[in-house]
Coordinates of C-alpha atoms and ligand atoms in Angstrom, one line a residue:
M25 CA 165.4 -19.1 -1.5
S26 CA 166.9 -20.4 1.8
H27 CA 170.5 -20.0 3.0
A28 CA 172.5 -22.8 4.6
P29 CA 174.4 -22.3 7.9
P30 CA 178.2 -21.5 7.7
S31 CA 180.4 -24.1 6.2
P32 CA 182.9 -26.2 8.2
V33 CA 184.5 -27.3 4.9
T34 CA 187.2 -24.7 4.7
E35 CA 188.6 -25.5 8.2
T36 CA 190.1 -28.8 7.2
T37 CA 193.6 -29.3 5.9
F38 CA 193.8 -32.9 4.6
P39 CA 196.1 -33.4 1.7
I40 CA 194.5 -33.5 -1.8
P41 CA 194.3 -37.1 -3.0
A42 CA 196.2 -38.0 -6.2
G43 CA 194.3 -37.9 -9.5
V44 CA 191.8 -35.3 -8.5
F45 CA 191.3 -31.6 -9.2
A46 CA 190.9 -29.3 -6.2
E47 CA 188.6 -26.5 -7.4
T48 CA 187.2 -23.4 -5.8
V49 CA 183.4 -22.8 -5.3
T50 CA 182.4 -19.6 -7.2
E51 CA 178.6 -19.6 -6.6
V52 CA 176.0 -21.4 -4.5
V53 CA 172.2 -21.0 -4.9
H54 CA 169.7 -22.7 -2.7
Y55 CA 166.2 -23.3 -4.2
T56 CA 164.4 -25.3 -1.5
D57 CA 165.2 -27.2 1.7
R58 CA 166.1 -30.1 -0.5
L59 CA 167.7 -28.6 -3.6
F60 CA 170.7 -26.4 -4.5
R61 CA 173.1 -25.7 -7.3
F62 CA 176.7 -24.6 -7.2
R63 CA 179.5 -23.7 -9.5
I64 CA 183.3 -24.4 -9.3
T65 CA 186.3 -23.2 -11.3
R66 CA 187.1 -25.3 -14.3
P67 CA 190.6 -26.7 -14.6
A68 CA 192.2 -25.7 -17.9
S69 CA 192.9 -29.4 -18.8
F70 CA 189.4 -30.7 -18.0
R71 CA 187.4 -31.8 -21.1
F72 CA 183.9 -33.4 -21.1
R73 CA 181.0 -34.0 -23.4
S74 CA 177.7 -32.3 -22.4
G75 CA 175.6 -34.8 -20.5
E76 CA 178.4 -36.6 -18.8
F77 CA 179.0 -37.1 -15.0
V78 CA 182.0 -36.9 -12.8
M79 CA 182.9 -37.9 -9.2
I80 CA 183.0 -35.1 -6.7
G81 CA 184.0 -34.9 -3.0
L82 CA 185.1 -32.6 -0.3
P83 CA 188.6 -32.3 1.3
N84 CA 187.2 -33.0 4.8
A85 CA 188.7 -36.4 5.4
E86 CA 191.8 -38.4 4.8
R87 CA 189.8 -40.6 2.4
P88 CA 187.1 -38.3 1.1
V89 CA 183.6 -39.6 0.1
F90 CA 183.1 -39.3 -3.7
R91 CA 179.7 -39.4 -5.4
A92 CA 178.8 -39.2 -9.1
Y93 CA 177.3 -35.9 -10.2
S94 CA 176.1 -35.0 -13.6
I95 CA 177.7 -31.9 -14.9
A96 CA 174.9 -29.4 -15.4
S97 CA 176.9 -26.8 -17.4
P98 CA 177.6 -27.2 -21.1
S99 CA 181.0 -28.3 -22.4
W100 CA 181.9 -24.8 -23.6
D101 CA 181.3 -23.1 -20.2
E102 CA 184.1 -21.5 -18.2
T103 CA 182.9 -22.8 -14.9
I104 CA 181.4 -26.2 -13.9
E105 CA 177.8 -26.3 -12.5
F106 CA 176.2 -29.0 -10.4
Y107 CA 172.6 -29.4 -9.2
S108 CA 172.2 -31.4 -6.0
I109 CA 169.8 -32.8 -3.6
K110 CA 170.4 -32.4 0.2
V111 CA 170.1 -35.8 1.8
P112 CA 169.7 -35.7 5.6
D113 CA 172.8 -37.7 6.9
G114 CA 174.0 -38.3 3.3
P115 CA 177.8 -38.9 3.6
L116 CA 178.6 -36.3 1.0
T117 CA 175.5 -34.0 0.7
E118 CA 175.2 -33.3 4.5
H119 CA 178.5 -31.4 4.1
L120 CA 178.2 -30.3 0.5
Q121 CA 175.0 -28.4 1.2
R122 CA 176.9 -26.1 3.5
I123 CA 179.6 -25.1 0.9
Q124 CA 180.1 -21.4 0.2
P125 CA 182.1 -19.4 -2.4
G126 CA 185.8 -19.8 -1.7
D127 CA 185.5 -23.4 -0.4
T128 CA 187.3 -26.3 -2.1
V129 CA 185.5 -29.1 -4.0
L130 CA 187.4 -32.2 -5.3
M131 CA 186.7 -33.5 -8.7
R132 CA 188.1 -36.7 -10.2
K133 CA 189.7 -36.2 -13.6
K134 CA 187.7 -38.5 -15.8
P135 CA 184.1 -37.7 -16.8
T136 CA 181.9 -40.5 -18.3
G137 CA 178.3 -41.3 -19.0
T138 CA 175.7 -42.4 -21.6
L139 CA 173.5 -39.3 -21.8
V140 CA 175.6 -38.0 -24.7
L141 CA 174.5 -37.1 -28.2
D142 CA 177.0 -39.7 -29.6
A143 CA 175.0 -42.5 -28.0
L144 CA 171.9 -41.7 -30.0
L145 CA 171.1 -42.4 -33.6
P146 CA 170.3 -39.4 -35.8
G147 CA 166.7 -38.2 -35.3
K148 CA 164.3 -35.3 -35.5
R149 CA 163.1 -34.8 -32.0
L150 CA 164.9 -35.3 -28.7
Y151 CA 162.9 -36.0 -25.6
M152 CA 164.7 -35.4 -22.3
L153 CA 162.8 -37.2 -19.6
S154 CA 163.7 -36.2 -16.0
T155 CA 162.6 -36.2 -12.4
G156 CA 164.1 -34.3 -9.5
T157 CA 167.8 -33.6 -9.9
G158 CA 167.8 -35.9 -12.9
I159 CA 167.4 -32.7 -14.9
A160 CA 171.1 -31.9 -14.4
P161 CA 172.6 -33.6 -17.5
F162 CA 169.9 -32.0 -19.6
A163 CA 170.8 -28.5 -18.2
S164 CA 174.1 -29.2 -19.9
L165 CA 172.7 -30.5 -23.1
V166 CA 170.0 -27.8 -23.7
R167 CA 172.8 -25.2 -23.4
D168 CA 175.0 -26.9 -26.0
P169 CA 174.6 -25.7 -29.7
E170 CA 175.4 -29.3 -30.9
T171 CA 172.0 -30.4 -29.5
Y172 CA 170.2 -28.0 -31.9
E173 CA 172.5 -29.0 -34.8
K174 CA 171.5 -32.6 -34.4
F175 CA 167.8 -32.2 -33.5
E176 CA 165.0 -30.0 -34.9
Q177 CA 163.1 -30.1 -31.7
V178 CA 164.1 -30.6 -28.0
V179 CA 161.5 -31.4 -25.4
L180 CA 162.6 -31.1 -21.8
L181 CA 160.3 -32.9 -19.4
H182 CA 160.7 -32.5 -15.7
G183 CA 158.6 -34.1 -13.0
C184 CA 158.9 -33.1 -9.3
R185 CA 157.0 -33.5 -6.1
E186 CA 156.1 -29.8 -5.7
S187 CA 156.2 -26.8 -8.0
A188 CA 158.9 -25.1 -5.9
E189 CA 161.2 -27.9 -7.2
L190 CA 160.6 -26.8 -10.8
A191 CA 162.4 -23.5 -10.2
Y192 CA 165.8 -24.6 -11.4
G193 CA 164.5 -25.9 -14.7
E194 CA 162.4 -22.8 -15.2
E195 CA 165.4 -20.6 -14.6
L196 CA 167.5 -22.8 -16.9
V197 CA 165.0 -22.6 -19.8
A198 CA 164.5 -18.8 -19.5
Q199 CA 168.2 -18.3 -19.4
T200 CA 168.9 -20.6 -22.3
L201 CA 166.3 -18.8 -24.5
N202 CA 168.1 -15.5 -23.9
D203 CA 171.6 -16.9 -24.1
P204 CA 173.8 -15.1 -26.7
L205 CA 175.3 -18.4 -27.9
V206 CA 172.3 -20.8 -28.0
G207 CA 169.3 -18.5 -27.5
E208 CA 168.4 -18.0 -31.1
M209 CA 168.8 -21.8 -31.9
A210 CA 166.7 -22.8 -29.0
Q211 CA 163.8 -20.3 -29.5
G212 CA 160.7 -22.1 -30.8
R213 CA 162.6 -25.4 -30.8
L214 CA 163.2 -26.0 -27.0
L215 CA 159.9 -27.0 -25.4
H216 CA 159.6 -27.3 -21.6
Y217 CA 157.0 -29.6 -20.0
T218 CA 156.6 -29.9 -16.2
C219 CA 154.5 -32.0 -13.9
V220 CA 154.0 -32.1 -10.2
T221 CA 152.8 -35.1 -8.1
R222 CA 152.3 -34.0 -4.5
E223 CA 150.4 -30.8 -4.6
D224 CA 147.6 -29.1 -6.6
H225 CA 148.8 -28.3 -10.1
P226 CA 147.3 -28.1 -13.6
R227 CA 149.4 -31.2 -14.5
R228 CA 149.3 -33.3 -11.4
L229 CA 150.8 -36.6 -12.6
R230 CA 154.2 -38.3 -13.2
V231 CA 156.2 -37.5 -16.4
T232 CA 155.9 -41.2 -17.3
E233 CA 152.1 -41.0 -17.0
A234 CA 152.1 -37.9 -19.1
M235 CA 153.9 -39.8 -21.8
T236 CA 152.0 -43.1 -21.7
G237 CA 148.6 -41.4 -21.4
G238 CA 149.5 -39.1 -24.4
R239 CA 149.0 -35.9 -22.4
V240 CA 152.4 -34.5 -23.4
F241 CA 151.7 -35.0 -27.1
A242 CA 148.2 -33.5 -26.8
D243 CA 149.4 -30.5 -24.8
L244 CA 152.4 -29.7 -27.0
G245 CA 150.7 -30.7 -30.3
L246 CA 153.2 -33.4 -31.1
P247 CA 152.7 -36.8 -32.7
P248 CA 153.0 -40.0 -30.5
L249 CA 156.5 -41.5 -29.9
D250 CA 157.9 -42.7 -33.2
P251 CA 161.1 -44.9 -33.1
A252 CA 162.0 -43.7 -36.6
H253 CA 162.3 -40.0 -35.7
D254 CA 162.2 -39.6 -31.9
R255 CA 165.0 -40.0 -29.5
V256 CA 164.8 -40.2 -25.7
M257 CA 167.3 -39.5 -22.9
I258 CA 166.2 -40.6 -19.4
C259 CA 167.5 -39.5 -16.0
G260 CA 165.9 -39.9 -12.5
S261 CA 165.4 -42.4 -9.7
M262 CA 165.8 -46.1 -10.3
A263 CA 162.0 -46.6 -10.3
M264 CA 161.6 -43.8 -12.8
L265 CA 164.3 -45.2 -15.1
H266 CA 162.6 -48.5 -15.1
D267 CA 159.2 -47.1 -16.1
S268 CA 160.7 -44.7 -18.6
K269 CA 162.7 -47.5 -20.2
A270 CA 159.6 -49.6 -20.4
L271 CA 157.6 -46.9 -22.2
C272 CA 160.4 -46.5 -24.8
E273 CA 160.6 -50.2 -25.4
A274 CA 156.8 -50.4 -25.7
A275 CA 157.1 -47.7 -28.5
G276 CA 159.6 -50.0 -30.3
M277 CA 162.8 -48.2 -29.4
E278 CA 166.2 -49.8 -28.7
E279 CA 168.6 -48.7 -26.0
G280 CA 171.8 -47.1 -27.1
S281 CA 175.3 -46.8 -25.6
N282 CA 178.5 -45.0 -26.5
S283 CA 179.7 -48.0 -28.6
A284 CA 176.3 -48.8 -30.1
P285 CA 174.0 -45.8 -30.6
G286 CA 170.3 -46.4 -30.2
A287 CA 166.9 -44.6 -30.0
F288 CA 167.1 -44.0 -26.2
V289 CA 169.7 -43.8 -23.4
V290 CA 169.4 -44.1 -19.6
E291 CA 171.4 -42.8 -16.7
R292 CA 170.5 -42.9 -13.1
A293 CA 170.5 -39.7 -11.0
F294 CA 173.2 -40.2 -8.4
V295 CA 172.6 -39.3 -4.8
D296 CA 173.9 -40.4 -1.4
Ligands
A2P2 P1 155.7 -39.4 -6.6 O1 155.4 -38.2 -5.8 O2 154.4 -40.1 -7.1 O3 156.6 -40.3 -5.9 P2 161.8 -37.8 -5.9 O4 161.9 -36.4 -5.4 O5 161.4 -38.8 -4.9 O6 163.0 -38.2 -6.7 O7 160.6 -37.7 -6.9 C1 160.6 -36.8 -8.0 C2 159.4 -37.1 -8.9 O8 159.5 -38.4 -9.5 C3 158.1 -37.1 -8.1 O9 157.2 -36.4 -8.7 C4 157.8 -38.6 -8.0 O10 156.4 -38.9 -8.0 C5 158.3 -39.0 -9.4 N1 158.5 -40.5 -9.5 C6 158.7 -41.4 -8.5 N2 158.7 -42.6 -9.0 C7 158.5 -42.5 -10.4 C8 158.4 -43.4 -11.4 N3 158.6 -44.7 -11.3 N4 158.2 -42.9 -12.7 C9 158.0 -41.6 -12.9 N5 158.1 -40.7 -11.9 C10 158.3 -41.1 -10.6

C-alpha cells in the first residue's frame, strides 16, 4: 500500500456552504497509485439506503467542487465509507487523494440513486456487476442484512485492469463473511467472481465477456441468466454500463427504477 504526501486540505478556512455537512476524516487507506478508500464521521441526522450515492467536496475553495460518490458502507454503519479513484488533475480527486485523518470533507445532505433493493422486483439471485470503483455501491449492499433477506444468493462480479486493483473487493468479501451482523447470512450465499484484463490472470477477460460467454455460470455452477429469478445491478464506466445493459436486455430483462421496479438497474460510477 502506498501513502500520499501531506495534505493541504486542513490549511484552508473557507466558510462551509449552506446545505452541506462538514465531516471529519477518520481513516484513509491507499491500495494502489490509482485507488484509495476513506471514512468520515456520520452526521446523526443523515439517513440513506444502501447502494445510494451522495455529493462530496472539500472546503478548499469559496465554491467547492462537488462530485457524486457512491456510499460504500452499509446504511447501519456508524461511519461513512467511500472508495475512490485518483484522477491526475481531477478537480476533486487531485486534492481528495491527499486527505488524512482529521481533515474535513463536505457532504451534501441528500443521498439518491437507483442501485437500491427497492428498484428491483423480487427474485432469487442478485448479480452485482462492477468494474473499477464501480464496486463501491455493492460494498454497501453486500454488508446489508436486507440484501440476504431479499435474495437467496448474491454474486459480486468485479473486473479490473490489474489484480492489485481487486484488493478492495477481496478485503470487503473477507470482512463481510466474518462480520458479526451479516457474516452468517452471507456465508455460502455471497459469491465473489473477479476478472482482470491487462495482465496475466486465470480469468483474463472483461466481466461482461465472462457473462455473455457463460464463463461465470460454468465457473460458479449457476444456470444462465433467467429473467424470472435473476436480478442484476450494474455500476462502472459508461462503456461498461452500455454493454452490461445490452446483455441484460438480451436475456429478456427490463430495466427498473425507484418508481417502477424491474429486473435490472444501472448507475454510472462517478469520477472527475
Ligand atoms: P479493458 O482493460 O479491456 O479496458 P477502468 O479502470 O478503465 O475503469 O477499467 C476497469 C475495467 O473495466 C478494465 O478491466 C476494463 O477493461 C473494463 N472495461 C472497459 N470497458 C468495458 C466494457 N465496455 N465492458 C466491460 N468492461 C469494460
